[in-house]
Coordinates of C-alpha atoms and ligand atoms in Angstrom, one line a residue:
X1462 CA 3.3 34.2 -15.8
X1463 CA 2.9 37.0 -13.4
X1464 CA 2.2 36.7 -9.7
X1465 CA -0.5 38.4 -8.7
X1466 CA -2.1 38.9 -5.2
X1467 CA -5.9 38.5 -4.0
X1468 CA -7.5 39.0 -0.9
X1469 CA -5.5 38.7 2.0
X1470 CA -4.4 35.6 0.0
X1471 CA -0.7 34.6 -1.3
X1472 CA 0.4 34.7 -4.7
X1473 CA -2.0 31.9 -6.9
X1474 CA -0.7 28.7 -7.7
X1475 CA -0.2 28.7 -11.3
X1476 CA 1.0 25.2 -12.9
X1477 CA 1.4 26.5 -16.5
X1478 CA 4.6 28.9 -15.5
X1479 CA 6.3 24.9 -14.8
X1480 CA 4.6 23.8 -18.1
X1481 CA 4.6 20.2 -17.0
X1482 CA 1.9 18.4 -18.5
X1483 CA 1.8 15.5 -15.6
X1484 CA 1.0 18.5 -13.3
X1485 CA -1.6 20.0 -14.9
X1486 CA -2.9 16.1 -14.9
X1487 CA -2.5 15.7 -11.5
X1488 CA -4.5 19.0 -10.8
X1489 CA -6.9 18.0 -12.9
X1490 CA -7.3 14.8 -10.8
X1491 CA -7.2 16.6 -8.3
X1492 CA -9.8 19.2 -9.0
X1493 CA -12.0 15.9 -10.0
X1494 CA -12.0 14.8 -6.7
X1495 CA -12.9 18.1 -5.0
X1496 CA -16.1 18.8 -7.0
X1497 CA -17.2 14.9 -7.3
X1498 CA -17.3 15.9 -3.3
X1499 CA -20.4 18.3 -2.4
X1500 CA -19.0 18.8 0.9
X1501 CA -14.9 19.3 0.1
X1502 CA -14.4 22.6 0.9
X1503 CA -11.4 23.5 -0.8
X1504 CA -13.5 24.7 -3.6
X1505 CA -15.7 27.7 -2.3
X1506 CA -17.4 30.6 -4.5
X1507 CA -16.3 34.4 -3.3
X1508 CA -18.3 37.3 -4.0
X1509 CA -17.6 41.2 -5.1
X1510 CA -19.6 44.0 -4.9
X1511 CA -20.7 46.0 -7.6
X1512 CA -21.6 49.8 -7.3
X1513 CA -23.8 51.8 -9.2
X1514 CA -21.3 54.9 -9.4
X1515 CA -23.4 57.9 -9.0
X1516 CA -25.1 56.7 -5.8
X1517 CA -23.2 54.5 -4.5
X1518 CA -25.3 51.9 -4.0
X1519 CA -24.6 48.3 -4.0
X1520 CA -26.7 46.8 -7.2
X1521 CA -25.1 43.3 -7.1
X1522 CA -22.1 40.5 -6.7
X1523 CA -20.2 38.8 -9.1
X1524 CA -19.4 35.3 -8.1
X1525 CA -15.2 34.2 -8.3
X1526 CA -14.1 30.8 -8.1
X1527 CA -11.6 30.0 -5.4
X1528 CA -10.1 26.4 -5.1
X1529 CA -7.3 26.4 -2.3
X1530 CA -5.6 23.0 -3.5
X1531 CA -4.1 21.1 0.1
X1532 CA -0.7 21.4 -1.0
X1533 CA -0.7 24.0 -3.5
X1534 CA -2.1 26.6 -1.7
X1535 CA -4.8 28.9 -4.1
X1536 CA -5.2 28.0 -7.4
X1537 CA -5.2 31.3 -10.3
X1538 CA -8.9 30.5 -11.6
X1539 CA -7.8 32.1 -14.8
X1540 CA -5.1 29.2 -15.4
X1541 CA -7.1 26.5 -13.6
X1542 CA -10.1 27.3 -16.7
X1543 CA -8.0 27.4 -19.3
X1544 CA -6.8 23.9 -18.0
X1545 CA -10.4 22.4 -17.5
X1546 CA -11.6 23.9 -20.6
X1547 CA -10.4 21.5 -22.4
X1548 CA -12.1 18.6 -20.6
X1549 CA -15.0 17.0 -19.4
X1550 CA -14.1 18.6 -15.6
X1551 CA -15.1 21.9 -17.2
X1552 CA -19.0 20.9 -17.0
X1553 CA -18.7 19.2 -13.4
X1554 CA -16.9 22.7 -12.0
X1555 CA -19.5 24.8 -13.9
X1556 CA -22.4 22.8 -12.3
X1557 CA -20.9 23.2 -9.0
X1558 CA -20.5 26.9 -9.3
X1559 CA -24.1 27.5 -10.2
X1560 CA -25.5 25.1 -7.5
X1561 CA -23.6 27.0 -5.5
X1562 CA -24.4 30.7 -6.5
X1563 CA -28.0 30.0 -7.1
X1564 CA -28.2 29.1 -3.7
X1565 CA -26.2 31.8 -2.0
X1566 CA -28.9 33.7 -3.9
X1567 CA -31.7 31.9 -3.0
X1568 CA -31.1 32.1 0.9
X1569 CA -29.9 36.1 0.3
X1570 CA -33.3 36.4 -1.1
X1571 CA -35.2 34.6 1.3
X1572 CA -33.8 36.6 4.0
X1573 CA -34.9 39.6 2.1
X1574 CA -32.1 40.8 0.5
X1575 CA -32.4 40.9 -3.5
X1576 CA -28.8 40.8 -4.5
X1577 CA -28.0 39.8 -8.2
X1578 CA -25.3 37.4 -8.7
X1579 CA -23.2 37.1 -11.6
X1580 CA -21.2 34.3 -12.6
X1581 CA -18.8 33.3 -14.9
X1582 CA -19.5 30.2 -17.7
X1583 CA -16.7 29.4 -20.3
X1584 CA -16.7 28.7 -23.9
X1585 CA -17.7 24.9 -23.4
X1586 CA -20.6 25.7 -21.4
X1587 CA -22.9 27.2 -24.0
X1588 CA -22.0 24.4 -26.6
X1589 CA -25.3 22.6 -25.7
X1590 CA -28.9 23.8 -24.4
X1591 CA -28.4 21.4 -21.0
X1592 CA -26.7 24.5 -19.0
X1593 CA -29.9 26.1 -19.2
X1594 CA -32.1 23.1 -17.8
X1595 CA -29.7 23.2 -14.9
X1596 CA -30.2 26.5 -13.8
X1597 CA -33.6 26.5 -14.4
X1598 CA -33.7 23.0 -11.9
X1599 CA -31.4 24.7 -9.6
X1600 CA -33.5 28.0 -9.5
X1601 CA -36.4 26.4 -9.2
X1602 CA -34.9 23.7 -6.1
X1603 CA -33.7 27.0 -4.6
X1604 CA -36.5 29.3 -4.6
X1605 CA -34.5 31.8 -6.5
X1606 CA -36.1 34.1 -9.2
X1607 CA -33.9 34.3 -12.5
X1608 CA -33.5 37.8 -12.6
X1609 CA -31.5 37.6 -9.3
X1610 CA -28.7 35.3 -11.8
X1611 CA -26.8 36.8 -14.5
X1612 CA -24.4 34.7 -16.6
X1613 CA -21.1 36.2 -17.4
X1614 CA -20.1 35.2 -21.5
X1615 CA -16.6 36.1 -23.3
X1616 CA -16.3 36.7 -26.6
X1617 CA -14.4 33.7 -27.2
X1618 CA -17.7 31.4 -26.5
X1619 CA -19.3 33.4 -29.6
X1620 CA -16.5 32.3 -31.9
X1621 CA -16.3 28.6 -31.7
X1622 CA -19.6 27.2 -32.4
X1623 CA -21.9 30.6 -33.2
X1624 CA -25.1 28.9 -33.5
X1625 CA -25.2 26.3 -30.8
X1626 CA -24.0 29.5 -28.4
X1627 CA -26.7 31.9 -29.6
X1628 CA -29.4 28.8 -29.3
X1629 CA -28.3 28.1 -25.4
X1630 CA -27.9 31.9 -25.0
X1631 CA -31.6 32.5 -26.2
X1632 CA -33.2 30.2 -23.8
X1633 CA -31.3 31.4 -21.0
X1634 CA -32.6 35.2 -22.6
X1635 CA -36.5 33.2 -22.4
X1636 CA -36.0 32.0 -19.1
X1637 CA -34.9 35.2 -17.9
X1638 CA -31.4 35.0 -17.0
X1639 CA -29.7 38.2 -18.1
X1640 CA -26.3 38.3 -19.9
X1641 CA -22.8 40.3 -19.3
X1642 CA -20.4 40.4 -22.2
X1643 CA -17.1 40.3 -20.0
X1644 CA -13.8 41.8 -20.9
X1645 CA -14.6 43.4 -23.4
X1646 CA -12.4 45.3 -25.2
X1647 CA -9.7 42.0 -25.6
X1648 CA -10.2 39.4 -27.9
X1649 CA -12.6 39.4 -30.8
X1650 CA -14.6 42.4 -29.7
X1651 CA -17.5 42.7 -32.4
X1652 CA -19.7 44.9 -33.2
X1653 CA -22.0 42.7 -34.0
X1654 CA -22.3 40.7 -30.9
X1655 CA -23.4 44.1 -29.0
X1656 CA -26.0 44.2 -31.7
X1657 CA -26.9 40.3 -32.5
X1658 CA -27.3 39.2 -28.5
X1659 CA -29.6 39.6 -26.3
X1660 CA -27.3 41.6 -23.7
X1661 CA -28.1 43.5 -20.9
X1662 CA -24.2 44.6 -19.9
X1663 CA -21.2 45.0 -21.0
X1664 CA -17.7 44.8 -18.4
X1665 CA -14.9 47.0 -20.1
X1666 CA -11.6 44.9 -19.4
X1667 CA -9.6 45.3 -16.0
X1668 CA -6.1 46.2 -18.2
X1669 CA -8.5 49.2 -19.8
X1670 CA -9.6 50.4 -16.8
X1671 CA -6.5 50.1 -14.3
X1672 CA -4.3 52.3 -16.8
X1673 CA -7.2 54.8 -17.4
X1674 CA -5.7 57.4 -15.0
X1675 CA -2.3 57.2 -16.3
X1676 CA -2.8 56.5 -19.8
X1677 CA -4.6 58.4 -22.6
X1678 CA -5.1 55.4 -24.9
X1679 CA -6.6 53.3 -22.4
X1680 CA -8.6 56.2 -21.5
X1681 CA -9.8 56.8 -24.5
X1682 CA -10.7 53.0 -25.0
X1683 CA -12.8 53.2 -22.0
X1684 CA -14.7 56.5 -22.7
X1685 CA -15.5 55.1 -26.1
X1686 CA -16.6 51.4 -24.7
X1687 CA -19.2 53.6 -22.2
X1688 CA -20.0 55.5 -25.2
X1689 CA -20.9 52.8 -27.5
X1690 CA -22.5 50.7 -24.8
X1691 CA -24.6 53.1 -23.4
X1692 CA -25.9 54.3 -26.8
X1693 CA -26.9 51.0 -27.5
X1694 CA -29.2 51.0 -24.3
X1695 CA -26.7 48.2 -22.2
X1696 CA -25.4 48.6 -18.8
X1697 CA -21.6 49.3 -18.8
X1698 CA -19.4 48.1 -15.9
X1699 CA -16.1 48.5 -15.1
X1700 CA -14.2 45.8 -13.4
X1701 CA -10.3 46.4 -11.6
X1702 CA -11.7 49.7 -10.2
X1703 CA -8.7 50.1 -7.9
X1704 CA -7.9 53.3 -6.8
X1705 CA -9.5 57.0 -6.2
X1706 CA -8.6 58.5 -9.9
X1707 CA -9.7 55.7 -11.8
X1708 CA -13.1 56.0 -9.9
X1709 CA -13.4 59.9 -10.3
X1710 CA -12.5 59.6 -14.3
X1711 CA -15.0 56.5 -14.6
X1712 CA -17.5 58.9 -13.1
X1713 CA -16.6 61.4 -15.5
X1714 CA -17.1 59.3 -18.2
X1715 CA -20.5 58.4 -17.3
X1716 CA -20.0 54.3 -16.4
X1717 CA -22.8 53.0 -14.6
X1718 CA -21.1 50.8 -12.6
X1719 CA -17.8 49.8 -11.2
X1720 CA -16.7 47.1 -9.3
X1721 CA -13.2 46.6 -7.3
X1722 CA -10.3 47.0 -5.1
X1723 CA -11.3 50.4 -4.5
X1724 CA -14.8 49.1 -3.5
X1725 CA -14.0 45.5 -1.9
X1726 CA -12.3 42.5 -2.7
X1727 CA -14.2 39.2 -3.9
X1728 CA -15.2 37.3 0.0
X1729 CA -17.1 34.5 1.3
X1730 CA -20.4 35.1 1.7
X1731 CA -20.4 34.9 5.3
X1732 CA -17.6 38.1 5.3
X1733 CA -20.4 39.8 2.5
X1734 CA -22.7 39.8 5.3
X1735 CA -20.7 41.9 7.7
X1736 CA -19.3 44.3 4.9
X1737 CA -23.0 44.8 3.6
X1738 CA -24.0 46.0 7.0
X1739 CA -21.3 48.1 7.4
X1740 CA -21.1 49.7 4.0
X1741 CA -21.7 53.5 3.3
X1742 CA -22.0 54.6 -0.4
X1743 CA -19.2 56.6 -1.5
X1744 CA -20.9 59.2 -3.6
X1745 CA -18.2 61.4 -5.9
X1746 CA -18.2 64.9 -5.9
X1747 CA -20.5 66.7 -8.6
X1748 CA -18.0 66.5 -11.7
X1749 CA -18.6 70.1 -12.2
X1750 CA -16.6 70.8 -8.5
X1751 CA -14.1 68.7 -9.2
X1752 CA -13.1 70.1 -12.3
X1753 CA -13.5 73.4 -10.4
X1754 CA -10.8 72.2 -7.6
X1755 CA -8.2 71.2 -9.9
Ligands
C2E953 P1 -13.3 38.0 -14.7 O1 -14.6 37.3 -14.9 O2 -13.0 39.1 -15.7 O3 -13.2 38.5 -13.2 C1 -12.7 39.7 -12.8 C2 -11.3 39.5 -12.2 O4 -10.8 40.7 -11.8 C3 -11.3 38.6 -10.9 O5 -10.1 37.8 -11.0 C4 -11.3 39.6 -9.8 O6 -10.7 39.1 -8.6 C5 -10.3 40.6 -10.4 N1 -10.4 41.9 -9.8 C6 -11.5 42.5 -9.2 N2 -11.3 43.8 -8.8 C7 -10.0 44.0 -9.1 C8 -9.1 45.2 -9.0 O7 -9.5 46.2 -8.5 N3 -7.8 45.0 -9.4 C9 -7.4 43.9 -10.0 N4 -6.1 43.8 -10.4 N5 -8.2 42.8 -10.2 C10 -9.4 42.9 -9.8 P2 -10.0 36.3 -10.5 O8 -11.0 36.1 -9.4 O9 -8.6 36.0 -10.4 O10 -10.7 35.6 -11.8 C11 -10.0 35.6 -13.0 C12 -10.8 35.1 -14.1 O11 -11.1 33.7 -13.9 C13 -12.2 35.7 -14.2 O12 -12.1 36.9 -14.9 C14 -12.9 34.6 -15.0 O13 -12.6 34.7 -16.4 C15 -12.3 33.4 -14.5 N6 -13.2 32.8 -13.4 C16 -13.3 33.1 -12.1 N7 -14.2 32.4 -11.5 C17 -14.8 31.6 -12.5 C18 -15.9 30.7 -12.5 O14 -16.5 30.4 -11.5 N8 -16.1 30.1 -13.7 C19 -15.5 30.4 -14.8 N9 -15.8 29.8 -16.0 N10 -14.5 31.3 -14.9 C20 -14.1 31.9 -13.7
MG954 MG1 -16.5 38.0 -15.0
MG955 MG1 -13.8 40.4 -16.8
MG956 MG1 -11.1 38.0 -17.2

């Protein structure tokens, strides 16, 4: 398992490089007891920006679990869901992640801003229709309108139990939450899910976009995904925007938005605040003139 840095954080925890199962139990306990406490704050919800790419302006957040574990230090989210997944902790952290993001939202929106949040909800989520209900209670106990909430899907959830996913994922569609296929491009990508769902955005995969610059393939992959995407009428986003040149060649290719280190790193709310204020879009050059300069 690979290291890898975010924020001004160290290195994520990652218990599946030591591939103990009684410590992946124990975190599991231990993740238990952090959500079945409202008020722990080891487990806390950061958000990134996300920028419409010709104008540079800031058109929403997604929301990225953080749970800094007392001894552990940060957990990898990635590893700490593929642990949970496969129990009944699963639903507990998913609640607590849209209590907490409907929220956020609902007090950004009540002090006038109108910034869409997007979270993340696994596989086991959509399995039954009661994810819906909570939102809907949350939203509702919140003051926040639905369109302000996006829910983020992988392909994966559309494999295991097609029918019950596209059921829960139709009432979310009728309430009016809006849904992102994520990482696309890995996995079972299918045409037919861009056709069969009621999407509204599609977010190429970060290994796509960080090797755009430097590789033709993964170039190529990307122009195509944008291509495809935006001839079907969804929003396409880019996520692992990093650098300058991967920016400029998103541009090129015409992808909506883009969303990154290049841009910001995922924050606490309270640090969204201040970068929000002190923001200025960074608008690319005319691709015409920058062809021109080369
Ligand atoms: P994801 O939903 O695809 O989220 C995007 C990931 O890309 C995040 O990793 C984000 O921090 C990272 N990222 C953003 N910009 C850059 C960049 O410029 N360069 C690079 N190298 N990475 C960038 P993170 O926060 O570690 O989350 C990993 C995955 O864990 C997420 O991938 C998502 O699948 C899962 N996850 C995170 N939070 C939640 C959650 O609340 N619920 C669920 N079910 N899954 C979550
Ligand atoms: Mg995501
Ligand atoms: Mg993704
Ligand atoms: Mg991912």
């Amino acid at each position: 398992y690979e290291a890898k840095q975010t924020g001004n954080s160290p290195a994520f925890y990652a218990p599946e490089s030591d591939h103990h199962s009684a410590e992946r139990l124990g975190l599991l306990a231990d993740l238990r007891r952090a959500l079945e406490n409202p008020d722990c704050a080891e487990i806390a919800m950061y958000y990134q920006p996300q920028i419409d790419i010709p104008t540079g302006e800031v058109v929403g957040v997604e929301a990225l679990l953080r749970w800094r574990h007392p001894r552990r230090g940060l957990v990898d989210p990635e590893v700490l869901i593929r642990v949970a997944e496969q129990t009944a902790v699963m639903s507990l952290l998913t609640r607590r992640v849209i209590a907490d993001v409907v929220a956020q939202v609902g007090r950004w929106h009540a002090g006038g801003v109108s910034l869409r949040a997007s979270l993340n909800v696994s596989v086991r989520d959509l399995h039954s229709g009661d994810i819906a209900d909570y939102i809907v209670a949350q939203l509702a106990e919140h003051n926040a309108p639905p369109y302000l909430v996006q829910l983020e899907i992988t392909e994966g959830a559309l494999m295991a139990d097609p029918h019950r996913v596209l059921a829960t994922i139709g009432r979310l569609d009728r309430i009016g939450i809006a849904i992102a296929l994520d990482d696309f491009g890995t996995g079972y990508s299918s045409m037919q899910h861009l056709r069969r769902l009621p999407l509204t955005e599609v977010k190429i995969d970060r290994s796509f976009v960080l090797g755009m610059a430097t590789d033709p393939d993964d170039a190529a992959i990307v122009r195509s995904i944008i291509e495809l995407a935006g001839a079907l009428g969804l929003r396409v986003v880019a996520e692992g925007v990093e650098d300058d040149p991967i920016w400029r060649a998103l541009h090129a290719a015409g992808c909506h938005v883009a969303q990154g280190w290049f841009y910001a790193r995922p924050m606490p709310a309270d640090d969204l605040r201040g970068w929000l204020a002190r923001y200025r879009p960074i608008v690319p050059l005319p691709v015409a003139s920058v062809v021109d300069s080369v």
